């Protein structure tokens, strides 16, 4: 069903080789130092992975979603922190600008992102507005030809590091979900500031911060779409982002699986390799099966997107199953490693810490189940 052509195979082999030589060897170091991986991102930009699905005429590589998804798995298997940064900048900021931006906005904001010259961030979540996105409080007030933004966003991937921020702000206090508008802000604008990186359980090299708006003045030419359409634009764009997080989760799970498989083939107890014990071999079988099923779900969603078909349900299914697979596989990998798995001298404890967040961001597992069930009932009615 997902046989790759010669071009796709060549791209994937190139990316896999790059990730093994340039990203994977530094993953543990970046995890310990929490250093933002700028050099690796610049290199990924040079090979076209920071604007993977943007058309070539707009500075991107013009990849289909299936090819990009498989490339993202490779990046995430090498280092999940780099994977989420790549997923975010490729996903919501660029896709929103591609679909809803004017030609002038695309030239100013999208092309530098697609070329890898700049990095993008997506600002929706607030302290009191997570899954309930429509309750956001960041406010944008009209002032002549400008908008004045006041408020704060939280848990923003690449906050303080990214150059371009797509921000959802309330422009009408009465209209609820229809009272939110999307704006582009650029790092360095007066009134735009960032908190210190959060001290997180995992993904240490992917900085996550608050983004603060204190009278940030934004020209109306930086408004994306019509006034009041911001939340519709944001939520409709999340489907593609969920494919990205599914592939990140699959990459993490695969890395943990491969480490556990290799360890089981080498480790000996009671005079035999532990891979020969059913208690271990059955774990390996379950891990491999769930990873394969997750990948097929994600690639189905990606192929539907490439075909221009509706894929919201499939993207949520992929994100739900892949993220829960990642936590299952990484937990089992630690069990196979035994006491060594609990040590930072081995990679599986990092994979375990990195995996958990995939069940939370881009919509929690609970939200995915809500989306899936609503789509099922909607299809039944029709």
Short mmCIF file of C-alpha atoms in Angstrom, two decimals, residues 204-372:
data_model
loop_
_atom_site.label_atom_id
_atom_site.label_comp_id
_atom_site.label_asym_id
_atom_site.label_seq_id
_atom_site.Cartn_x
_atom_site.Cartn_y
_atom_site.Cartn_z
CA UNK A 204 15.26 19.03 26.84
CA UNK A 205 16.82 20.46 23.67
CA UNK A 206 13.44 21.60 22.32
CA UNK A 207 12.92 24.80 24.27
CA UNK A 208 9.39 25.47 25.49
CA UNK A 209 8.54 28.89 26.95
CA UNK A 210 5.83 31.38 27.69
CA UNK A 211 5.28 34.07 25.05
CA UNK A 212 4.25 37.43 26.50
CA UNK A 213 2.40 40.26 24.74
CA UNK A 214 2.59 43.63 26.48
CA UNK A 215 1.07 46.11 24.08
CA UNK A 216 2.67 44.42 21.07
CA UNK A 217 1.68 46.46 18.01
CA UNK A 218 0.91 44.39 14.93
CA UNK A 219 -0.04 45.89 11.54
CA UNK A 220 -3.30 44.67 10.03
CA UNK A 221 -1.24 43.39 7.10
CA UNK A 222 0.01 40.69 9.54
CA UNK A 223 -3.51 39.35 10.07
CA UNK A 224 -3.99 35.87 8.59
CA UNK A 225 -7.46 35.28 7.20
CA UNK A 226 -10.55 37.25 8.12
CA UNK A 227 -11.26 38.72 11.54
CA UNK A 228 -12.91 36.01 13.66
CA UNK A 229 -11.59 33.07 11.63
CA UNK A 230 -8.45 32.46 13.66
CA UNK A 231 -9.64 29.49 15.66
CA UNK A 232 -11.16 27.84 12.60
CA UNK A 233 -7.83 28.29 10.81
CA UNK A 234 -5.85 26.93 13.76
CA UNK A 235 -8.00 23.91 14.52
CA UNK A 236 -8.41 22.91 10.89
CA UNK A 237 -4.62 22.97 10.56
CA UNK A 238 -4.07 20.73 13.58
CA UNK A 239 -4.87 17.59 11.58
CA UNK A 240 -1.59 17.84 9.70
CA UNK A 241 0.27 18.56 12.91
CA UNK A 242 -1.13 15.37 14.41
CA UNK A 243 0.42 13.32 11.61
CA UNK A 244 3.72 14.96 12.51
CA UNK A 245 3.43 14.09 16.20
CA UNK A 246 2.39 10.54 15.30
CA UNK A 247 5.58 10.14 13.29
CA UNK A 248 7.61 11.67 16.12
CA UNK A 249 6.12 9.10 18.50
CA UNK A 250 6.88 6.31 16.03
CA UNK A 251 10.48 7.49 15.74
CA UNK A 252 10.90 7.47 19.52
CA UNK A 253 9.30 4.03 19.79
CA UNK A 254 11.45 2.63 16.99
CA UNK A 255 14.65 3.92 18.57
CA UNK A 256 13.72 2.32 21.90
CA UNK A 257 12.69 -0.92 20.20
CA UNK A 258 15.94 -1.19 18.25
CA UNK A 259 18.00 -0.54 21.39
CA UNK A 260 16.04 -3.19 23.32
CA UNK A 261 16.27 -5.72 20.47
CA UNK A 262 20.02 -5.31 20.19
CA UNK A 263 20.47 -5.50 23.95
CA UNK A 264 18.37 -8.66 24.17
CA UNK A 265 20.56 -10.28 21.52
CA UNK A 266 23.72 -9.48 23.50
CA UNK A 267 22.74 -9.79 27.16
CA UNK A 268 23.17 -13.24 28.71
CA UNK A 269 21.55 -14.63 31.84
CA UNK A 270 21.33 -18.23 33.07
CA UNK A 271 23.67 -19.24 30.27
CA UNK A 272 21.49 -17.95 27.42
CA UNK A 273 20.80 -14.73 25.57
CA UNK A 274 17.76 -13.09 27.09
CA UNK A 275 16.22 -12.90 23.59
CA UNK A 276 15.65 -16.65 23.93
CA UNK A 277 13.33 -16.20 26.92
CA UNK A 278 9.63 -15.92 26.10
CA UNK A 279 9.22 -13.18 28.70
CA UNK A 280 11.53 -11.02 26.58
CA UNK A 281 10.75 -12.27 23.08
CA UNK A 282 7.02 -11.70 23.55
CA UNK A 283 7.72 -8.10 24.57
CA UNK A 284 9.77 -7.63 21.41
CA UNK A 285 6.92 -9.06 19.32
CA UNK A 286 4.34 -6.74 20.90
CA UNK A 287 6.60 -3.71 20.50
CA UNK A 288 7.30 -4.41 16.83
CA UNK A 289 3.63 -5.06 16.04
CA UNK A 290 2.42 -1.83 17.64
CA UNK A 291 5.09 0.22 15.88
CA UNK A 292 4.17 -1.28 12.51
CA UNK A 293 0.45 -0.67 13.11
CA UNK A 294 1.15 2.91 14.19
CA UNK A 295 3.17 3.61 11.07
CA UNK A 296 0.46 2.23 8.80
CA UNK A 297 -2.18 4.39 10.51
CA UNK A 298 -0.03 7.49 10.13
CA UNK A 299 0.83 6.79 6.51
CA UNK A 300 -2.83 6.19 5.72
CA UNK A 301 -3.63 9.66 7.08
CA UNK A 302 -0.70 11.11 5.12
CA UNK A 303 -1.80 9.41 1.90
CA UNK A 304 -5.35 10.72 2.33
CA UNK A 305 -3.93 14.19 2.76
CA UNK A 306 -1.83 13.77 -0.39
CA UNK A 307 -4.97 12.70 -2.24
CA UNK A 308 -6.83 15.81 -1.09
CA UNK A 309 -9.30 13.76 0.94
CA UNK A 310 -10.67 14.33 4.42
CA UNK A 311 -8.27 12.88 6.98
CA UNK A 312 -9.18 14.35 10.38
CA UNK A 313 -10.33 11.04 11.85
CA UNK A 314 -7.35 9.13 10.51
CA UNK A 315 -4.89 11.78 11.76
CA UNK A 316 -6.39 11.59 15.25
CA UNK A 317 -6.34 7.78 15.16
CA UNK A 318 -2.69 7.84 14.16
CA UNK A 319 -1.74 10.38 16.81
CA UNK A 320 -3.66 8.53 19.52
CA UNK A 321 -2.33 5.05 18.72
CA UNK A 322 1.24 6.11 17.96
CA UNK A 323 1.63 8.20 21.11
CA UNK A 324 0.27 5.45 23.34
CA UNK A 325 2.50 2.99 21.48
CA UNK A 326 5.52 5.19 22.22
CA UNK A 327 4.86 5.15 25.97
CA UNK A 328 4.23 1.39 25.90
CA UNK A 329 7.32 0.56 23.86
CA UNK A 330 9.70 2.78 25.82
CA UNK A 331 8.43 1.38 29.11
CA UNK A 332 8.95 -2.18 27.89
CA UNK A 333 12.39 -1.27 26.57
CA UNK A 334 13.45 -0.18 30.04
CA UNK A 335 12.11 -3.45 31.43
CA UNK A 336 14.21 -5.41 28.94
CA UNK A 337 17.30 -3.44 29.93
CA UNK A 338 16.53 -4.07 33.59
CA UNK A 339 18.51 -1.90 35.99
CA UNK A 340 20.62 -0.59 33.11
CA UNK A 341 17.48 0.85 31.55
CA UNK A 342 17.09 3.17 34.52
CA UNK A 343 20.57 4.60 33.95
CA UNK A 344 21.38 7.61 31.80
CA UNK A 345 24.29 5.61 30.41
CA UNK A 346 21.75 3.88 28.17
CA UNK A 347 19.38 5.61 25.72
CA UNK A 348 16.06 4.02 26.69
CA UNK A 349 15.48 6.18 29.78
CA UNK A 350 15.69 9.26 27.54
CA UNK A 351 13.27 7.71 25.06
CA UNK A 352 10.87 6.98 27.93
CA UNK A 353 10.98 10.59 29.12
CA UNK A 354 10.59 11.94 25.59
CA UNK A 355 7.66 9.67 24.74
CA UNK A 356 5.14 10.82 27.34
CA UNK A 357 4.56 14.29 25.92
CA UNK A 358 3.32 12.84 22.62
CA UNK A 359 0.15 11.80 24.49
CA UNK A 360 -0.40 15.41 25.54
CA UNK A 361 0.52 18.04 22.95
CA UNK A 362 -1.28 18.62 19.64
CA UNK A 363 -4.37 17.42 21.51
CA UNK A 364 -4.36 14.97 24.41
CA UNK A 365 -5.31 11.33 23.97
CA UNK A 366 -8.70 12.23 25.47
CA UNK A 367 -9.23 14.93 22.84
CA UNK A 368 -8.22 12.51 20.08
CA UNK A 369 -10.85 10.03 21.26
CA UNK A 370 -13.39 12.84 21.24
CA UNK A 371 -12.45 13.84 17.67
CA UNK A 372 -12.53 10.24 16.46
#
